[in-house]
Amino acid sequence: MHLSSDSLLSSVSPKLADNSVVCLMAPTASGKTALAYELYDTGRYDLISVDSALIYRDMSIGTAKPTTSELARYPHHLVDIIDPMQSYSVAEFVNDVARLIDKCHQNGKIPLLVGGTMMYYMALLDGLSPVPDSDTGVRARVEQWRQDEGLAALYDYLGKVDAISHQRLNATDTQRITRAVEVYLQTDIPISDWQRQPKKALAHNPKQQWHGLAVMPDRLWLHERIGQRLDIMWAEGLVNEVIGLLERYPLTPNLASMRCVGYRQVLEYLVHIKHSVFEQSHLNKAQFYEAFGESAALITEKAKQDITIQHTITQPQSQSHLLMSYSQTEALACQQMQNKALYATRQLAKRQYTWLRKLVQLSDVSTAQSTTTATPYDVGSSINGKMRVDAFTTMEQAREYLYY
């Protein structure tokens, strides 16, 4: 049974020092937000979002972003900070979190970092290589090069200047290939050399006490939650949200925002049904059709095959038949969109489990110890001598960790 706010304020985490930093880490759809709200109500915590999708304005349904009223009651740092066509690096995130942690401590609050972007957490807890920040001019040059000659040209160039990265990266990994080329053009040093240099993490700050709570729930339970969440997103109008984004912003299919799970699948669907939104003057229709055209052709062919089965080959090509063909194509594309979004979200959760296990392995505390009890643990064990990560199988166990 949950405690009242007055009871919570007097009982939550009395052993957590004022210079503590708490990380609530869990896969998508696992219930992090509800616990974060409960902790915020104690008056001891401020919320910092660790979610690479919540940073974008006007992307609410597909990111399961808290509602406007929820954000008013439970303000989150690092939500709605950039537009969907803008970029936000991991290094920028780390710098922002460092500033916000200091601000929270100065206000007498404990920063509660909550979200599911494990790459962000790894940067905070294990550190970043000292790769220089992107230069906007270099980035624009590389992007123009990619548009003019294709990603393969950048990948071939990378093979000449950074053989290690060339071998490590998949030839279709647009984001990492372009970043590696940018770094070399900017510094004359391969990104692989930068990545071999010693890392420094915020969690290594001797003036702070970091505590990691890694929640890894039952997979079948989580898969059911993921399906339920996606059903809500379709009902709330995710497709219309993406159409609105395309109408408002000069988006391209290669933007980080448009690679978010759910949004990617809706874009593909809109290309499949040849939606009129791509006729907007500020959009490059060819880019979208190039990105999704091949799969769109397969969808159309599958729909035609289904229609052939249902209708005799001698049936006249009437207007009604054409309408039926379009309807069949659209219906099939819609079903595939939903199936692909479900699969992609489950794959995201799978990757999040992998990251969480890695973080726990870095810690001095074993998973077995942490998941077999809901009793309080010693505060102050560490990752690399600086931080502790405890693992749990339910959000309730994580809650009990904080409520002595």
mmCIF file of C-alpha atoms in Angstrom:
data_model
loop_
_atom_site.group_PDB
_atom_site.id
_atom_site.type_symbol
_atom_site.label_atom_id
_atom_site.label_comp_id
_atom_site.label_asym_id
_atom_site.label_seq_id
_atom_site.Cartn_x
_atom_site.Cartn_y
_atom_site.Cartn_z
ATOM 1 C CA MET A 1 0.000 0.000 0.000
ATOM 2 C CA HIS A 2 1.369 3.437 -0.930
ATOM 3 C CA LEU A 3 2.063 5.981 1.758
ATOM 4 C CA SER A 4 0.550 9.455 1.919
ATOM 5 C CA SER A 5 2.702 12.416 0.883
ATOM 6 C CA ASP A 6 3.209 13.474 4.500
ATOM 7 C CA SER A 7 4.330 9.983 5.457
ATOM 8 C CA LEU A 8 6.576 9.753 2.401
ATOM 9 C CA LEU A 9 8.375 12.972 3.220
ATOM 10 C CA SER A 10 9.386 11.638 6.612
ATOM 11 C CA SER A 11 10.273 8.114 5.499
ATOM 12 C CA VAL A 12 11.813 8.243 2.032
ATOM 13 C CA SER A 13 15.528 7.552 1.780
ATOM 14 C CA PRO A 14 16.747 9.009 5.081
ATOM 15 C CA LYS A 15 20.156 7.465 4.431
ATOM 16 C CA LEU A 16 20.562 9.217 1.093
ATOM 17 C CA ALA A 17 22.907 12.131 1.576
ATOM 18 C CA ASP A 18 22.013 15.592 0.327
ATOM 19 C CA ASN A 19 24.688 15.277 -2.371
ATOM 20 C CA SER A 20 23.108 12.092 -3.780
ATOM 21 C CA VAL A 21 22.201 11.515 -7.422
ATOM 22 C CA VAL A 22 19.675 8.746 -8.128
ATOM 23 C CA CYS A 23 19.300 7.016 -11.500
ATOM 24 C CA LEU A 24 16.047 5.116 -12.114
ATOM 25 C CA MET A 25 16.851 2.939 -15.119
ATOM 26 C CA ALA A 26 14.399 0.542 -16.777
ATOM 27 C CA PRO A 27 13.125 -0.527 -20.213
ATOM 28 C CA THR A 28 10.336 1.243 -22.040
ATOM 29 C CA ALA A 29 6.781 0.776 -20.669
ATOM 30 C CA SER A 30 8.011 -0.619 -17.334
ATOM 31 C CA GLY A 31 6.415 1.976 -15.022
ATOM 32 C CA LYS A 32 9.308 4.373 -14.341
ATOM 33 C CA THR A 33 7.167 7.482 -14.655
ATOM 34 C CA ALA A 34 4.664 6.497 -11.963
ATOM 35 C CA LEU A 35 7.427 5.900 -9.427
ATOM 36 C CA ALA A 36 9.165 9.144 -10.420
ATOM 37 C CA TYR A 37 5.942 11.087 -9.783
ATOM 38 C CA GLU A 38 5.544 9.452 -6.387
ATOM 39 C CA LEU A 39 9.098 10.364 -5.426
ATOM 40 C CA TYR A 40 8.659 13.925 -6.651
ATOM 41 C CA ASP A 41 5.621 14.268 -4.389
ATOM 42 C CA THR A 42 7.842 13.665 -1.370
ATOM 43 C CA GLY A 43 9.392 17.078 -1.973
ATOM 44 C CA ARG A 44 12.925 15.718 -1.899
ATOM 45 C CA TYR A 45 13.542 15.104 -5.612
ATOM 46 C CA ASP A 46 13.790 17.030 -8.860
ATOM 47 C CA LEU A 47 13.227 15.117 -12.122
ATOM 48 C CA ILE A 48 15.750 15.001 -14.960
ATOM 49 C CA SER A 49 14.648 13.136 -18.093
ATOM 50 C CA VAL A 50 17.084 10.604 -19.551
ATOM 51 C CA ASP A 51 15.164 9.996 -22.770
ATOM 52 C CA SER A 52 16.484 10.815 -26.226
ATOM 53 C CA ALA A 53 12.933 11.109 -27.634
ATOM 54 C CA LEU A 54 11.367 13.374 -25.003
ATOM 55 C CA ILE A 55 13.805 16.137 -25.933
ATOM 56 C CA TYR A 56 11.769 16.924 -29.081
ATOM 57 C CA ARG A 57 8.948 19.445 -29.129
ATOM 58 C CA ASP A 58 5.643 18.398 -30.725
ATOM 59 C CA MET A 59 6.514 14.701 -30.461
ATOM 60 C CA SER A 60 4.212 13.610 -27.666
ATOM 61 C CA ILE A 61 2.089 10.599 -28.556
ATOM 62 C CA GLY A 62 4.818 8.369 -29.976
ATOM 63 C CA THR A 63 7.229 9.200 -27.153
ATOM 64 C CA ALA A 64 4.647 8.609 -24.386
ATOM 65 C CA LYS A 65 5.549 12.078 -23.163
ATOM 66 C CA PRO A 66 3.837 13.248 -19.968
ATOM 67 C CA THR A 67 0.838 15.434 -20.699
ATOM 68 C CA THR A 68 0.933 19.210 -20.368
ATOM 69 C CA SER A 69 -0.885 18.996 -17.042
ATOM 70 C CA GLU A 70 1.484 16.292 -15.800
ATOM 71 C CA LEU A 71 4.524 18.364 -16.757
ATOM 72 C CA ALA A 72 3.013 21.321 -14.926
ATOM 73 C CA ARG A 73 2.607 19.265 -11.772
ATOM 74 C CA TYR A 74 5.776 17.180 -12.221
ATOM 75 C CA PRO A 75 8.262 19.385 -14.091
ATOM 76 C CA HIS A 76 10.996 17.517 -15.939
ATOM 77 C CA HIS A 77 14.306 18.951 -17.005
ATOM 78 C CA LEU A 78 15.406 18.125 -20.595
ATOM 79 C CA VAL A 79 11.904 17.672 -22.023
ATOM 80 C CA ASP A 80 10.815 19.733 -25.074
ATOM 81 C CA ILE A 81 14.205 21.411 -25.480
ATOM 82 C CA ILE A 82 14.742 21.219 -29.265
ATOM 83 C CA ASP A 83 12.725 20.992 -32.489
ATOM 84 C CA PRO A 84 12.555 17.669 -34.378
ATOM 85 C CA MET A 85 14.960 18.794 -37.106
ATOM 86 C CA GLN A 86 17.643 19.808 -34.603
ATOM 87 C CA SER A 87 20.414 17.611 -33.212
ATOM 88 C CA TYR A 88 21.426 16.954 -29.625
ATOM 89 C CA SER A 89 24.604 15.029 -28.916
ATOM 90 C CA VAL A 90 25.384 12.743 -26.009
ATOM 91 C CA ALA A 91 28.097 15.193 -24.980
ATOM 92 C CA GLU A 92 25.545 18.019 -24.863
ATOM 93 C CA PHE A 93 23.315 15.837 -22.715
ATOM 94 C CA VAL A 94 26.133 15.120 -20.264
ATOM 95 C CA ASN A 95 26.997 18.809 -20.006
ATOM 96 C CA ASP A 96 23.354 19.709 -19.379
ATOM 97 C CA VAL A 97 22.999 17.028 -16.700
ATOM 98 C CA ALA A 98 26.159 18.227 -14.938
ATOM 99 C CA ARG A 99 24.709 21.736 -14.784
ATOM 100 C CA LEU A 100 21.299 20.521 -13.621
ATOM 101 C CA ILE A 101 22.715 18.295 -10.882
ATOM 102 C CA ASP A 102 24.538 21.268 -9.400
ATOM 103 C CA LYS A 103 21.362 23.353 -9.646
ATOM 104 C CA CYS A 104 19.285 20.670 -7.893
ATOM 105 C CA HIS A 105 21.786 20.341 -5.064
ATOM 106 C CA GLN A 106 21.931 24.099 -4.633
ATOM 107 C CA ASN A 107 18.131 24.077 -4.247
ATOM 108 C CA GLY A 108 18.309 21.346 -1.611
ATOM 109 C CA LYS A 109 16.932 18.624 -3.906
ATOM 110 C CA ILE A 110 18.192 15.193 -4.940
ATOM 111 C CA PRO A 111 18.360 14.836 -8.745
ATOM 112 C CA LEU A 112 16.300 11.852 -9.912
ATOM 113 C CA LEU A 113 17.427 10.844 -13.375
ATOM 114 C CA VAL A 114 14.639 8.814 -14.953
ATOM 115 C CA GLY A 115 14.333 7.373 -18.441
ATOM 116 C CA GLY A 116 15.288 4.531 -20.736
ATOM 117 C CA THR A 117 18.047 5.847 -23.015
ATOM 118 C CA MET A 118 20.830 3.561 -21.870
ATOM 119 C CA MET A 119 23.475 5.191 -24.035
ATOM 120 C CA TYR A 120 22.895 8.374 -22.028
ATOM 121 C CA TYR A 121 23.234 6.477 -18.748
ATOM 122 C CA MET A 122 26.411 4.776 -19.892
ATOM 123 C CA ALA A 123 27.877 8.162 -20.759
ATOM 124 C CA LEU A 124 27.024 9.435 -17.265
ATOM 125 C CA LEU A 125 28.185 6.359 -15.366
ATOM 126 C CA ASP A 126 31.059 4.982 -17.407
ATOM 127 C CA GLY A 127 32.175 8.158 -19.158
ATOM 128 C CA LEU A 128 32.619 9.590 -22.626
ATOM 129 C CA SER A 129 35.669 9.544 -24.830
ATOM 130 C CA PRO A 130 36.975 13.078 -25.335
ATOM 131 C CA VAL A 131 35.681 13.324 -28.914
ATOM 132 C CA PRO A 132 35.265 17.014 -29.819
ATOM 133 C CA ASP A 133 31.762 18.423 -30.234
ATOM 134 C CA SER A 134 30.428 18.637 -33.771
ATOM 135 C CA ASP A 135 31.223 21.654 -35.883
ATOM 136 C CA THR A 136 28.092 22.849 -37.678
ATOM 137 C CA GLY A 137 30.019 23.832 -40.796
ATOM 138 C CA VAL A 138 31.721 20.452 -41.092
ATOM 139 C CA ARG A 139 28.455 18.675 -40.406
ATOM 140 C CA ALA A 140 26.748 20.583 -43.225
ATOM 141 C CA ARG A 141 29.582 19.705 -45.639
ATOM 142 C CA VAL A 142 29.401 16.014 -44.808
ATOM 143 C CA GLU A 143 25.614 15.961 -45.120
ATOM 144 C CA GLN A 144 25.822 17.636 -48.535
ATOM 145 C CA TRP A 145 28.450 15.088 -49.569
ATOM 146 C CA ARG A 146 26.158 12.267 -48.464
ATOM 147 C CA GLN A 147 23.227 13.689 -50.403
ATOM 148 C CA ASP A 148 25.314 14.251 -53.543
ATOM 149 C CA GLU A 149 27.245 10.960 -53.657
ATOM 150 C CA GLY A 150 25.492 8.651 -51.226
ATOM 151 C CA LEU A 151 26.458 7.024 -47.945
ATOM 152 C CA ALA A 152 28.716 4.535 -49.726
ATOM 153 C CA ALA A 153 31.081 7.355 -50.713
ATOM 154 C CA LEU A 154 31.474 8.387 -47.059
ATOM 155 C CA TYR A 155 31.963 4.773 -46.013
ATOM 156 C CA ASP A 156 34.692 4.283 -48.647
ATOM 157 C CA TYR A 157 36.415 7.478 -47.494
ATOM 158 C CA LEU A 158 36.275 6.262 -43.910
ATOM 159 C CA GLY A 159 38.077 3.106 -44.986
ATOM 160 C CA LYS A 160 40.995 5.240 -46.175
ATOM 161 C CA VAL A 161 41.303 7.463 -43.089
ATOM 162 C CA ASP A 162 40.038 5.252 -40.246
ATOM 163 C CA ALA A 163 40.293 1.538 -40.998
ATOM 164 C CA ILE A 164 39.265 0.561 -37.470
ATOM 165 C CA SER A 165 35.966 2.435 -37.608
ATOM 166 C CA HIS A 166 35.392 1.285 -41.173
ATOM 167 C CA GLN A 167 35.659 -2.341 -40.098
ATOM 168 C CA ARG A 168 33.595 -1.849 -36.948
ATOM 169 C CA LEU A 169 30.652 0.034 -38.500
ATOM 170 C CA ASN A 170 27.913 -1.418 -40.648
ATOM 171 C CA ALA A 171 27.925 0.060 -44.149
ATOM 172 C CA THR A 172 24.332 1.268 -43.663
ATOM 173 C CA ASP A 173 24.887 3.006 -40.311
ATOM 174 C CA THR A 174 24.286 6.552 -41.528
ATOM 175 C CA GLN A 175 24.573 8.289 -38.170
ATOM 176 C CA ARG A 176 27.869 6.737 -37.040
ATOM 177 C CA ILE A 177 29.536 6.834 -40.467
ATOM 178 C CA THR A 178 28.779 10.524 -40.974
ATOM 179 C CA ARG A 179 29.912 11.301 -37.415
ATOM 180 C CA ALA A 180 33.214 9.451 -37.944
ATOM 181 C CA VAL A 181 33.840 11.356 -41.176
ATOM 182 C CA GLU A 182 32.955 14.651 -39.477
ATOM 183 C CA VAL A 183 35.431 14.033 -36.645
ATOM 184 C CA TYR A 184 38.275 13.224 -39.034
ATOM 185 C CA LEU A 185 37.629 16.246 -41.251
ATOM 186 C CA GLN A 186 37.392 18.452 -38.176
ATOM 187 C CA THR A 187 40.454 17.180 -36.269
ATOM 188 C CA ASP A 188 42.615 15.154 -38.700
ATOM 189 C CA ILE A 189 42.438 12.420 -36.049
ATOM 190 C CA PRO A 190 40.363 9.237 -36.548
ATOM 191 C CA ILE A 191 37.426 8.905 -34.192
ATOM 192 C CA SER A 192 38.771 5.468 -33.205
ATOM 193 C CA ASP A 193 41.881 7.204 -31.793
ATOM 194 C CA TRP A 194 39.713 9.608 -29.808
ATOM 195 C CA GLN A 195 37.659 6.696 -28.467
ATOM 196 C CA ARG A 196 40.773 4.948 -27.117
ATOM 197 C CA GLN A 197 41.613 7.856 -24.835
ATOM 198 C CA PRO A 198 40.699 7.651 -21.107
ATOM 199 C CA LYS A 199 37.075 8.398 -20.249
ATOM 200 C CA LYS A 200 35.780 10.588 -17.463
ATOM 201 C CA ALA A 201 32.292 10.144 -16.029
ATOM 202 C CA LEU A 202 30.064 12.444 -13.993
ATOM 203 C CA ALA A 203 29.485 9.550 -11.604
ATOM 204 C CA HIS A 204 33.176 9.683 -10.675
ATOM 205 C CA ASN A 205 32.713 13.070 -9.024
ATOM 206 C CA PRO A 206 34.042 12.606 -5.448
ATOM 207 C CA LYS A 207 31.714 15.355 -4.197
ATOM 208 C CA GLN A 208 28.586 13.392 -5.170
ATOM 209 C CA GLN A 209 27.073 10.034 -4.191
ATOM 210 C CA TRP A 210 25.531 8.281 -7.181
ATOM 211 C CA HIS A 211 23.008 5.453 -6.810
ATOM 212 C CA GLY A 212 21.764 3.373 -9.733
ATOM 213 C CA LEU A 213 18.504 1.396 -9.684
ATOM 214 C CA ALA A 214 18.298 -0.993 -12.645
ATOM 215 C CA VAL A 215 14.833 -2.517 -13.019
ATOM 216 C CA MET A 216 14.582 -5.527 -15.361
ATOM 217 C CA PRO A 217 11.017 -6.875 -15.241
ATOM 218 C CA ASP A 218 9.682 -10.153 -16.595
ATOM 219 C CA ARG A 219 9.868 -10.132 -20.401
ATOM 220 C CA LEU A 220 6.366 -11.473 -21.034
ATOM 221 C CA TRP A 221 4.864 -8.906 -18.670
ATOM 222 C CA LEU A 222 6.787 -6.138 -20.399
ATOM 223 C CA HIS A 223 5.785 -7.315 -23.885
ATOM 224 C CA GLU A 224 2.143 -7.126 -22.851
ATOM 225 C CA ARG A 225 2.668 -3.597 -21.529
ATOM 226 C CA ILE A 226 4.391 -2.580 -24.769
ATOM 227 C CA GLY A 227 1.456 -3.861 -26.816
ATOM 228 C CA GLN A 228 -1.011 -1.980 -24.635
ATOM 229 C CA ARG A 229 0.986 1.234 -24.911
ATOM 230 C CA LEU A 230 1.144 0.991 -28.709
ATOM 231 C CA ASP A 231 -2.615 0.399 -28.880
ATOM 232 C CA ILE A 232 -3.084 3.634 -26.933
ATOM 233 C CA MET A 233 -0.724 5.501 -29.271
ATOM 234 C CA TRP A 234 -2.632 4.392 -32.375
ATOM 235 C CA ALA A 235 -5.934 5.336 -30.733
ATOM 236 C CA GLU A 236 -4.624 8.747 -29.655
ATOM 237 C CA GLY A 237 -3.564 9.564 -33.216
ATOM 238 C CA LEU A 238 0.139 8.841 -33.722
ATOM 239 C CA VAL A 239 -0.302 8.806 -37.502
ATOM 240 C CA ASN A 240 -1.892 12.259 -37.445
ATOM 241 C CA GLU A 241 0.853 13.504 -35.141
ATOM 242 C CA VAL A 242 3.506 12.493 -37.690
ATOM 243 C CA ILE A 243 1.531 14.105 -40.513
ATOM 244 C CA GLY A 244 1.396 17.299 -38.452
ATOM 245 C CA LEU A 245 5.146 17.183 -37.920
ATOM 246 C CA LEU A 246 5.736 16.825 -41.656
ATOM 247 C CA GLU A 247 3.425 19.765 -42.332
ATOM 248 C CA ARG A 248 5.216 21.973 -39.816
ATOM 249 C CA TYR A 249 8.905 21.104 -40.095
ATOM 250 C CA PRO A 250 11.373 20.558 -42.986
ATOM 251 C CA LEU A 251 12.031 16.982 -41.889
ATOM 252 C CA THR A 252 14.095 14.295 -43.601
ATOM 253 C CA PRO A 253 14.027 10.523 -42.991
ATOM 254 C CA ASN A 254 17.616 10.537 -41.695
ATOM 255 C CA LEU A 255 17.017 12.885 -38.776
ATOM 256 C CA ALA A 256 17.501 11.398 -35.315
ATOM 257 C CA SER A 257 13.950 12.390 -34.388
ATOM 258 C CA MET A 258 12.535 10.472 -37.332
ATOM 259 C CA ARG A 259 14.503 7.362 -36.393
ATOM 260 C CA CYS A 260 12.601 7.111 -33.110
ATOM 261 C CA VAL A 261 10.613 3.911 -32.745
ATOM 262 C CA GLY A 262 7.043 4.435 -33.917
ATOM 263 C CA TYR A 263 7.777 7.553 -35.945
ATOM 264 C CA ARG A 264 9.955 5.584 -38.353
ATOM 265 C CA GLN A 265 7.221 3.056 -38.983
ATOM 266 C CA VAL A 266 4.571 5.747 -39.515
ATOM 267 C CA LEU A 267 6.794 7.517 -42.060
ATOM 268 C CA GLU A 268 7.158 4.259 -43.946
ATOM 269 C CA TYR A 269 3.383 3.772 -43.900
ATOM 270 C CA LEU A 270 2.740 7.277 -45.244
ATOM 271 C CA VAL A 271 5.127 6.632 -48.125
ATOM 272 C CA HIS A 272 3.412 3.317 -48.829
ATOM 273 C CA ILE A 273 -0.006 4.951 -49.200
ATOM 274 C CA LYS A 274 1.488 7.881 -51.149
ATOM 275 C CA HIS A 275 0.147 10.426 -48.678
ATOM 276 C CA SER A 276 -0.236 13.941 -50.020
ATOM 277 C CA VAL A 277 1.751 15.451 -47.123
ATOM 278 C CA PHE A 278 4.966 14.764 -49.043
ATOM 279 C CA GLU A 279 3.850 17.330 -51.637
ATOM 280 C CA GLN A 280 4.595 20.073 -49.087
ATOM 281 C CA SER A 281 7.087 22.501 -50.622
ATOM 282 C CA HIS A 282 9.453 22.362 -47.647
ATOM 283 C CA LEU A 283 9.814 18.563 -47.882
ATOM 284 C CA ASN A 284 12.085 16.612 -50.213
ATOM 285 C CA LYS A 285 9.671 13.951 -51.388
ATOM 286 C CA ALA A 286 12.405 12.020 -53.176
ATOM 287 C CA GLN A 287 14.338 11.470 -49.954
ATOM 288 C CA PHE A 288 11.369 9.806 -48.271
ATOM 289 C CA TYR A 289 10.547 7.671 -51.275
ATOM 290 C CA GLU A 290 14.185 6.655 -51.618
ATOM 291 C CA ALA A 291 14.310 5.675 -47.944
ATOM 292 C CA PHE A 292 11.133 3.574 -48.020
ATOM 293 C CA GLY A 293 10.388 2.998 -51.704
ATOM 294 C CA GLU A 294 11.601 -0.580 -51.941
ATOM 295 C CA SER A 295 9.443 -1.814 -49.076
ATOM 296 C CA ALA A 296 6.525 0.230 -50.432
ATOM 297 C CA ALA A 297 6.782 -1.620 -53.736
ATOM 298 C CA LEU A 298 6.699 -4.946 -51.888
ATOM 299 C CA ILE A 299 3.584 -3.854 -49.993
ATOM 300 C CA THR A 300 1.816 -2.897 -53.229
ATOM 301 C CA GLU A 301 2.770 -6.172 -54.904
ATOM 302 C CA LYS A 302 1.520 -8.183 -51.933
ATOM 303 C CA ALA A 303 -1.795 -6.318 -52.024
ATOM 304 C CA LYS A 304 -2.154 -7.013 -55.746
ATOM 305 C CA GLN A 305 -1.523 -10.720 -55.141
ATOM 306 C CA ASP A 306 -4.204 -10.775 -52.449
ATOM 307 C CA ILE A 307 -6.686 -9.094 -54.801
ATOM 308 C CA THR A 308 -5.888 -11.575 -57.590
ATOM 309 C CA ILE A 309 -6.797 -14.404 -55.260
ATOM 310 C CA GLN A 310 -10.112 -12.755 -54.355
ATOM 311 C CA HIS A 311 -11.159 -11.743 -57.885
ATOM 312 C CA THR A 312 -11.185 -13.614 -61.179
ATOM 313 C CA ILE A 313 -8.521 -12.653 -63.672
ATOM 314 C CA THR A 314 -11.197 -11.654 -66.198
ATOM 315 C CA GLN A 315 -12.853 -9.114 -63.895
ATOM 316 C CA PRO A 316 -12.911 -5.671 -65.638
ATOM 317 C CA GLN A 317 -10.578 -2.982 -64.324
ATOM 318 C CA SER A 318 -13.415 -0.768 -63.132
ATOM 319 C CA GLN A 319 -13.130 2.223 -60.858
ATOM 320 C CA SER A 320 -14.469 0.141 -57.975
ATOM 321 C CA HIS A 321 -11.709 -2.389 -58.544
ATOM 322 C CA LEU A 322 -9.097 0.355 -58.441
ATOM 323 C CA LEU A 323 -10.569 1.689 -55.213
ATOM 324 C CA MET A 324 -10.562 -1.806 -53.766
ATOM 325 C CA SER A 325 -6.911 -2.207 -54.777
ATOM 326 C CA TYR A 326 -5.942 1.023 -53.051
ATOM 327 C CA SER A 327 -7.920 0.076 -49.955
ATOM 328 C CA GLN A 328 -6.228 -3.329 -49.828
ATOM 329 C CA THR A 329 -2.786 -1.748 -50.179
ATOM 330 C CA GLU A 330 -3.472 0.805 -47.482
ATOM 331 C CA ALA A 331 -4.888 -1.786 -45.100
ATOM 332 C CA LEU A 332 -1.883 -4.051 -45.568
ATOM 333 C CA ALA A 333 0.528 -1.145 -45.100
ATOM 334 C CA CYS A 334 -1.286 -0.099 -41.916
ATOM 335 C CA GLN A 335 -1.093 -3.614 -40.485
ATOM 336 C CA GLN A 336 2.583 -3.883 -41.328
ATOM 337 C CA MET A 337 3.217 -0.489 -39.734
ATOM 338 C CA GLN A 338 1.684 -1.674 -36.477
ATOM 339 C CA ASN A 339 3.506 -5.011 -36.583
ATOM 340 C CA LYS A 340 6.842 -3.348 -37.300
ATOM 341 C CA ALA A 341 6.348 -0.806 -34.522
ATOM 342 C CA LEU A 342 5.572 -3.590 -32.052
ATOM 343 C CA TYR A 343 8.636 -5.572 -33.128
ATOM 344 C CA ALA A 344 10.898 -2.504 -33.051
ATOM 345 C CA THR A 345 9.719 -1.550 -29.562
ATOM 346 C CA ARG A 346 10.357 -5.067 -28.291
ATOM 347 C CA GLN A 347 13.821 -4.982 -29.846
ATOM 348 C CA LEU A 348 14.443 -1.645 -28.132
ATOM 349 C CA ALA A 349 13.506 -3.222 -24.805
ATOM 350 C CA LYS A 350 15.838 -6.131 -25.523
ATOM 351 C CA ARG A 351 18.741 -3.727 -26.117
ATOM 352 C CA GLN A 352 17.830 -1.869 -22.925
ATOM 353 C CA TYR A 353 18.083 -5.133 -20.960
ATOM 354 C CA THR A 354 21.550 -5.693 -22.430
ATOM 355 C CA TRP A 355 22.705 -2.216 -21.403
ATOM 356 C CA LEU A 356 21.265 -2.641 -17.913
ATOM 357 C CA ARG A 357 23.051 -5.944 -17.385
ATOM 358 C CA LYS A 358 26.276 -4.308 -18.477
ATOM 359 C CA LEU A 359 25.820 -1.503 -15.973
ATOM 360 C CA VAL A 360 25.099 -3.966 -13.187
ATOM 361 C CA GLN A 361 28.205 -5.969 -14.106
ATOM 362 C CA LEU A 362 30.277 -2.825 -13.747
ATOM 363 C CA SER A 363 29.010 -2.449 -10.209
ATOM 364 C CA ASP A 364 30.375 -4.086 -7.080
ATOM 365 C CA VAL A 365 26.895 -5.406 -6.249
ATOM 366 C CA SER A 366 25.715 -8.659 -7.813
ATOM 367 C CA THR A 367 22.350 -8.980 -9.522
ATOM 368 C CA ALA A 368 21.488 -11.981 -7.403
ATOM 369 C CA GLN A 369 21.884 -10.072 -4.177
ATOM 370 C CA SER A 370 19.740 -7.185 -5.333
ATOM 371 C CA THR A 371 16.847 -9.061 -6.905
ATOM 372 C CA THR A 372 16.201 -11.530 -4.118
ATOM 373 C CA THR A 373 15.229 -9.066 -1.426
ATOM 374 C CA ALA A 374 13.322 -5.852 -0.948
ATOM 375 C CA THR A 375 15.142 -4.908 2.237
ATOM 376 C CA PRO A 376 17.386 -1.844 2.424
ATOM 377 C CA TYR A 377 20.941 -2.102 1.142
ATOM 378 C CA ASP A 378 24.140 -0.377 2.130
ATOM 379 C CA VAL A 379 24.405 2.995 0.473
ATOM 380 C CA GLY A 380 27.762 3.822 -0.998
ATOM 381 C CA SER A 381 28.991 0.839 -3.013
ATOM 382 C CA SER A 382 30.319 1.952 -6.335
ATOM 383 C CA ILE A 383 30.787 1.555 -10.031
ATOM 384 C CA ASN A 384 34.508 1.867 -10.751
ATOM 385 C CA GLY A 385 34.895 2.883 -7.114
ATOM 386 C CA LYS A 386 32.408 5.751 -7.358
ATOM 387 C CA MET A 387 28.887 4.403 -7.775
ATOM 388 C CA ARG A 388 26.609 1.536 -6.859
ATOM 389 C CA VAL A 389 24.105 -0.116 -9.195
ATOM 390 C CA ASP A 390 21.414 -2.366 -7.709
ATOM 391 C CA ALA A 391 19.269 -4.594 -9.911
ATOM 392 C CA PHE A 392 15.582 -5.364 -9.370
ATOM 393 C CA THR A 393 12.933 -7.419 -11.125
ATOM 394 C CA THR A 394 9.990 -5.133 -10.283
ATOM 395 C CA MET A 395 9.467 -1.417 -9.879
ATOM 396 C CA GLU A 396 8.045 -2.119 -6.428
ATOM 397 C CA GLN A 397 11.421 -3.526 -5.319
ATOM 398 C CA ALA A 398 13.119 -0.366 -6.541
ATOM 399 C CA ARG A 399 10.559 1.646 -4.616
ATOM 400 C CA GLU A 400 11.274 -0.309 -1.446
ATOM 401 C CA TYR A 401 14.975 0.431 -1.879
ATOM 402 C CA LEU A 402 14.203 4.117 -1.468
ATOM 403 C CA TYR A 403 11.638 3.743 1.334
ATOM 404 C CA TYR A 404 13.342 2.604 4.535
#
